[in-house]
Amino acid sequence: MVDVNKLKGLIVERGLTQTEVYGRIGLSKRQWQHRMENKKFDSNEIGSLIKLLDIDNPSPIFFAD
């Protein structure tokens, strides 16, 4: 399960908007909302988010319980 609150916080810390993020990783608004609501992203999306947001330790965000 993805910790969406941590992900949203990191997006803000990096000075980006969610719109910018989902656009840069190739998702539509609807797809992004679906992923955030279900707290699940596929491995390619997670990899893109890690790279885009320069995440050193992705475990607390993408592998939260």
mmCIF file with all atom_site columns, C-alpha atoms in Angstrom:
data_model
loop_
_atom_site.group_PDB
_atom_site.id
_atom_site.type_symbol
_atom_site.label_atom_id
_atom_site.label_alt_id
_atom_site.label_comp_id
_atom_site.label_asym_id
_atom_site.label_entity_id
_atom_site.label_seq_id
_atom_site.pdbx_PDB_ins_code
_atom_site.Cartn_x
_atom_site.Cartn_y
_atom_site.Cartn_z
_atom_site.occupancy
_atom_site.B_iso_or_equiv
_atom_site.pdbx_formal_charge
_atom_site.auth_seq_id
_atom_site.auth_comp_id
_atom_site.auth_asym_id
_atom_site.auth_atom_id
_atom_site.pdbx_PDB_model_num
ATOM 1  C CA . MET A 1 1  ? 0.000  0.000  0.000   1.00 0.00 ? 1  MET A CA 1
ATOM 2  C CA . VAL A 1 2  ? 1.189  3.478  -0.840  1.00 0.00 ? 2  VAL A CA 1
ATOM 3  C CA . ASP A 1 3  ? 1.238  6.107  1.908   1.00 0.00 ? 3  ASP A CA 1
ATOM 4  C CA . VAL A 1 4  ? -0.508 8.774  -0.171  1.00 0.00 ? 4  VAL A CA 1
ATOM 5  C CA . ASN A 1 5  ? -0.084 11.449 2.506   1.00 0.00 ? 5  ASN A CA 1
ATOM 6  C CA . LYS A 1 6  ? 3.698  11.029 2.434   1.00 0.00 ? 6  LYS A CA 1
ATOM 7  C CA . LEU A 1 7  ? 3.638  11.011 -1.362  1.00 0.00 ? 7  LEU A CA 1
ATOM 8  C CA . LYS A 1 8  ? 1.566  14.205 -1.494  1.00 0.00 ? 8  LYS A CA 1
ATOM 9  C CA . GLY A 1 9  ? 3.883  15.846 1.047   1.00 0.00 ? 9  GLY A CA 1
ATOM 10 C CA . LEU A 1 10 ? 6.942  14.940 -0.979  1.00 0.00 ? 10 LEU A CA 1
ATOM 11 C CA . ILE A 1 11 ? 5.366  16.327 -4.144  1.00 0.00 ? 11 ILE A CA 1
ATOM 12 C CA . VAL A 1 12 ? 4.836  19.647 -2.355  1.00 0.00 ? 12 VAL A CA 1
ATOM 13 C CA . GLU A 1 13 ? 8.380  19.572 -0.915  1.00 0.00 ? 13 GLU A CA 1
ATOM 14 C CA . ARG A 1 14 ? 9.742  19.192 -4.422  1.00 0.00 ? 14 ARG A CA 1
ATOM 15 C CA . GLY A 1 15 ? 7.758  22.239 -5.559  1.00 0.00 ? 15 GLY A CA 1
ATOM 16 C CA . LEU A 1 16 ? 5.524  20.296 -7.920  1.00 0.00 ? 16 LEU A CA 1
ATOM 17 C CA . THR A 1 17 ? 1.798  19.858 -8.279  1.00 0.00 ? 17 THR A CA 1
ATOM 18 C CA . GLN A 1 18 ? 0.045  16.523 -8.597  1.00 0.00 ? 18 GLN A CA 1
ATOM 19 C CA . THR A 1 19 ? -0.961 17.576 -12.117 1.00 0.00 ? 19 THR A CA 1
ATOM 20 C CA . GLU A 1 20 ? 2.693  18.042 -13.073 1.00 0.00 ? 20 GLU A CA 1
ATOM 21 C CA . VAL A 1 21 ? 3.641  14.718 -11.524 1.00 0.00 ? 21 VAL A CA 1
ATOM 22 C CA . TYR A 1 22 ? 0.995  12.556 -13.154 1.00 0.00 ? 22 TYR A CA 1
ATOM 23 C CA . GLY A 1 23 ? 1.620  14.253 -16.488 1.00 0.00 ? 23 GLY A CA 1
ATOM 24 C CA . ARG A 1 24 ? 5.346  13.614 -16.290 1.00 0.00 ? 24 ARG A CA 1
ATOM 25 C CA . ILE A 1 25 ? 4.901  9.936  -15.476 1.00 0.00 ? 25 ILE A CA 1
ATOM 26 C CA . GLY A 1 26 ? 2.377  9.455  -18.270 1.00 0.00 ? 26 GLY A CA 1
ATOM 27 C CA . LEU A 1 27 ? -0.885 9.095  -16.353 1.00 0.00 ? 27 LEU A CA 1
ATOM 28 C CA . SER A 1 28 ? -4.183 10.806 -16.969 1.00 0.00 ? 28 SER A CA 1
ATOM 29 C CA . LYS A 1 29 ? -5.950 12.650 -14.161 1.00 0.00 ? 29 LYS A CA 1
ATOM 30 C CA . ARG A 1 30 ? -8.429 9.793  -13.835 1.00 0.00 ? 30 ARG A CA 1
ATOM 31 C CA . GLN A 1 31 ? -5.669 7.177  -13.656 1.00 0.00 ? 31 GLN A CA 1
ATOM 32 C CA . TRP A 1 32 ? -3.813 9.216  -11.021 1.00 0.00 ? 32 TRP A CA 1
ATOM 33 C CA . GLN A 1 33 ? -6.944 9.617  -8.912  1.00 0.00 ? 33 GLN A CA 1
ATOM 34 C CA . HIS A 1 34 ? -7.674 5.899  -9.167  1.00 0.00 ? 34 HIS A CA 1
ATOM 35 C CA . ARG A 1 35 ? -4.135 4.997  -8.062  1.00 0.00 ? 35 ARG A CA 1
ATOM 36 C CA . MET A 1 36 ? -4.258 7.462  -5.157  1.00 0.00 ? 36 MET A CA 1
ATOM 37 C CA . GLU A 1 37 ? -7.696 6.286  -4.002  1.00 0.00 ? 37 GLU A CA 1
ATOM 38 C CA . ASN A 1 38 ? -6.665 2.626  -4.137  1.00 0.00 ? 38 ASN A CA 1
ATOM 39 C CA . LYS A 1 39 ? -3.172 3.367  -2.803  1.00 0.00 ? 39 LYS A CA 1
ATOM 40 C CA . LYS A 1 40 ? -1.591 1.217  -5.495  1.00 0.00 ? 40 LYS A CA 1
ATOM 41 C CA . PHE A 1 41 ? 0.830  1.978  -8.323  1.00 0.00 ? 41 PHE A CA 1
ATOM 42 C CA . ASP A 1 42 ? 2.498  -0.471 -10.671 1.00 0.00 ? 42 ASP A CA 1
ATOM 43 C CA . SER A 1 43 ? 6.250  -1.005 -10.571 1.00 0.00 ? 43 SER A CA 1
ATOM 44 C CA . ASN A 1 44 ? 6.939  1.201  -13.610 1.00 0.00 ? 44 ASN A CA 1
ATOM 45 C CA . GLU A 1 45 ? 4.975  4.075  -12.071 1.00 0.00 ? 45 GLU A CA 1
ATOM 46 C CA . ILE A 1 46 ? 6.770  3.648  -8.758  1.00 0.00 ? 46 ILE A CA 1
ATOM 47 C CA . GLY A 1 47 ? 10.116 3.725  -10.558 1.00 0.00 ? 47 GLY A CA 1
ATOM 48 C CA . SER A 1 48 ? 9.131  6.882  -12.403 1.00 0.00 ? 48 SER A CA 1
ATOM 49 C CA . LEU A 1 49 ? 7.984  8.559  -9.189  1.00 0.00 ? 49 LEU A CA 1
ATOM 50 C CA . ILE A 1 50 ? 11.210 7.613  -7.403  1.00 0.00 ? 50 ILE A CA 1
ATOM 51 C CA . LYS A 1 51 ? 13.253 9.139  -10.206 1.00 0.00 ? 51 LYS A CA 1
ATOM 52 C CA . LEU A 1 52 ? 11.084 12.227 -10.683 1.00 0.00 ? 52 LEU A CA 1
ATOM 53 C CA . LEU A 1 53 ? 10.847 13.033 -6.985  1.00 0.00 ? 53 LEU A CA 1
ATOM 54 C CA . ASP A 1 54 ? 14.455 11.999 -6.240  1.00 0.00 ? 54 ASP A CA 1
ATOM 55 C CA . ILE A 1 55 ? 13.416 9.627  -3.461  1.00 0.00 ? 55 ILE A CA 1
ATOM 56 C CA . ASP A 1 56 ? 16.349 8.113  -1.566  1.00 0.00 ? 56 ASP A CA 1
ATOM 57 C CA . ASN A 1 57 ? 14.328 5.690  0.557   1.00 0.00 ? 57 ASN A CA 1
ATOM 58 C CA . PRO A 1 58 ? 11.089 4.666  -1.193  1.00 0.00 ? 58 PRO A CA 1
ATOM 59 C CA . SER A 1 59 ? 10.083 1.948  1.306   1.00 0.00 ? 59 SER A CA 1
ATOM 60 C CA . PRO A 1 60 ? 8.152  4.163  3.762   1.00 0.00 ? 60 PRO A CA 1
ATOM 61 C CA . ILE A 1 61 ? 6.117  5.632  0.892   1.00 0.00 ? 61 ILE A CA 1
ATOM 62 C CA . PHE A 1 62 ? 5.522  2.769  -1.520  1.00 0.00 ? 62 PHE A CA 1
ATOM 63 C CA . PHE A 1 63 ? 5.613  -0.209 0.783   1.00 0.00 ? 63 PHE A CA 1
ATOM 64 C CA . ALA A 1 64 ? 3.649  1.110  3.753   1.00 0.00 ? 64 ALA A CA 1
ATOM 65 C CA . ASP A 1 65 ? 1.337  -1.218 5.659   1.00 0.00 ? 65 ASP A CA 1
#
